[in-house]
XYZ file of C-alpha atoms in Angstrom:
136
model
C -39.732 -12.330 -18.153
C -40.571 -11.955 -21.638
C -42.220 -14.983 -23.308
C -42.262 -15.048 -27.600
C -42.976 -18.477 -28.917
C -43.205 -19.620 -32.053
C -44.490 -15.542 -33.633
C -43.809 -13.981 -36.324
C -41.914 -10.482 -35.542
C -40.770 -9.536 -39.200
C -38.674 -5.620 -39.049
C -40.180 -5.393 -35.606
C -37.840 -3.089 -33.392
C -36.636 -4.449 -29.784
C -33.702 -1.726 -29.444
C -32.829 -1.889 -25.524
C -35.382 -3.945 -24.245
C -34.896 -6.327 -21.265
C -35.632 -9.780 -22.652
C -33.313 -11.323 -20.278
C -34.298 -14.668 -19.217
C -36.953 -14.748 -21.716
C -38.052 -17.182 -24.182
C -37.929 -16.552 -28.082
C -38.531 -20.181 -29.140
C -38.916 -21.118 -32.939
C -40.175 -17.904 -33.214
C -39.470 -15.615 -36.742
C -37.500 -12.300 -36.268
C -36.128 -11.617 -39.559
C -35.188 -8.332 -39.992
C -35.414 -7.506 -36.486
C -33.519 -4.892 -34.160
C -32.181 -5.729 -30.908
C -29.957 -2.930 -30.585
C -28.292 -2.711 -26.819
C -30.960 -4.838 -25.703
C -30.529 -7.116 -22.902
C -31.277 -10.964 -23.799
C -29.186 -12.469 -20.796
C -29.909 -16.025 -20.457
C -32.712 -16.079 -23.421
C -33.876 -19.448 -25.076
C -33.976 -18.839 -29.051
C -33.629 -22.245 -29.696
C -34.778 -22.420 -33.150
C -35.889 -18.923 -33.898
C -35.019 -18.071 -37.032
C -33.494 -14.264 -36.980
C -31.863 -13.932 -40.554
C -30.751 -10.183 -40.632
C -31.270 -9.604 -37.391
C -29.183 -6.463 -35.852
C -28.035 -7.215 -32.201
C -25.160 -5.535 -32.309
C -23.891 -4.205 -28.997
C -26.549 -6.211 -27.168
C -25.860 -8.746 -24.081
C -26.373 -12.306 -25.605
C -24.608 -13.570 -22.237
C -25.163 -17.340 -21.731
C -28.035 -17.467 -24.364
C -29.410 -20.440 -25.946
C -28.943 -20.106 -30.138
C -29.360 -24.092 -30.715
C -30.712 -24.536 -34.197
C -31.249 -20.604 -34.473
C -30.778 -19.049 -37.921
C -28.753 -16.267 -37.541
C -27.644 -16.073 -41.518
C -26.430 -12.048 -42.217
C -27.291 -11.247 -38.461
C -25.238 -8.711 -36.954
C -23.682 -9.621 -33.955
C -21.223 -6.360 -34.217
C -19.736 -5.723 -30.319
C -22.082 -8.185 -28.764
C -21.074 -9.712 -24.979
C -22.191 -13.444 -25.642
C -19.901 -15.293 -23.471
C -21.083 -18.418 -22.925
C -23.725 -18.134 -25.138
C -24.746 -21.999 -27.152
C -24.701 -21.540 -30.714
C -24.576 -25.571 -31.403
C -26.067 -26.438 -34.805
C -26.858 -22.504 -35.348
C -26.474 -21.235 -38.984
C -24.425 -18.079 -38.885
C -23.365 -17.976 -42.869
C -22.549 -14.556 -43.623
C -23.112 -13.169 -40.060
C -20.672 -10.159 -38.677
C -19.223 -10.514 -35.391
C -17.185 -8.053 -35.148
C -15.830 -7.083 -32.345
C -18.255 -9.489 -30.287
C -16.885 -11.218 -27.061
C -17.692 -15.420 -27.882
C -15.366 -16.565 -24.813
C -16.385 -19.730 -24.100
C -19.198 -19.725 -26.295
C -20.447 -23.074 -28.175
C -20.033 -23.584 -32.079
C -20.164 -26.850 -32.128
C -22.122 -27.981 -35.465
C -22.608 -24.483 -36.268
C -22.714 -23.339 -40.039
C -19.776 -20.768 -40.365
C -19.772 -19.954 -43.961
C -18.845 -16.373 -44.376
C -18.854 -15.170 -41.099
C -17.210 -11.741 -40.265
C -14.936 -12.553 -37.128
C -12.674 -9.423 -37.454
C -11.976 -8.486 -33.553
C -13.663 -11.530 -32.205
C -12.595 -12.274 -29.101
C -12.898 -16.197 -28.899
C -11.030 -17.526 -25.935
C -12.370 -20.872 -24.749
C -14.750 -20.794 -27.815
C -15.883 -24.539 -28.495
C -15.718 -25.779 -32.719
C -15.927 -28.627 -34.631
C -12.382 -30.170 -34.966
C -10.042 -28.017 -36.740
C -12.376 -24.851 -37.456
C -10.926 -22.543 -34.717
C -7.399 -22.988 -36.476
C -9.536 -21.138 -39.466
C -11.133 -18.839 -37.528
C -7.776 -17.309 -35.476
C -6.608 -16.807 -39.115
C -9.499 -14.420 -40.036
C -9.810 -12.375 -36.427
């Protein structure tokens, strides 16, 4: 598996790569593509990918704690189960993602696209998934 720690990756292009199980640590993807990549299981914990594109890409049980993921594009992404606890997602799109069971807890939620969402089992701080339903 892939290890990334604490890089710099600005506009760098990952489009269907196999990252899964990998390790993407406090590292700096702004700008980045992960495009139908594969990022089962990957530990991001504190990477900072502001305008990242991973739309259609398998985020399945990922680790996003403390990620910045502000105007990322999560568009038809499968991140069920994925941990998103404490992750900024202001002004992200994730549309048409699957976030069953995922983990918002603590998250920053700010302008987040959630049209199509599918967020069944989804954890949130108390009364933000009332909010949320509203806008899918």
């Amino acid at each position: 598996y892939a290890k990334i720690n604490i890089s710099s990756c600005f506009e760098t292009c990952f489009d269907e790569v196999d990252f899964s199980y990998g390790e993407l640590v406090g590292t700096i993807l702004n700008h980045a593509t992960f495009r139908r990549a594969n990022l089962y299981k990957i530990d991001a914990k504190q990477a900072d990918c502001t305008g990242t594109n991973f739309s259609n890409a398998n985020l399945t049980e990922g680790n996003f704690e403390k990620a910045y993921l502000e105007d990322a594009n999560l568009s038809e992404v499968n991140a069920r189960n994925a941990d998103f606890t404490d992750a900024d997602l202001t002004g992200a799109t994730l549309l048409n993602g699957d976030f069953t069971d995922a983990n918002f807890t603590g998250a920053k939620l700010d302008n987040v696209v959630w049209t199509g969402a599918k967020v069944e089992g989804a954890k949130f701080d108390e009364n933000v998934k009332e909010q949320i339903l509203k806008m899918i």
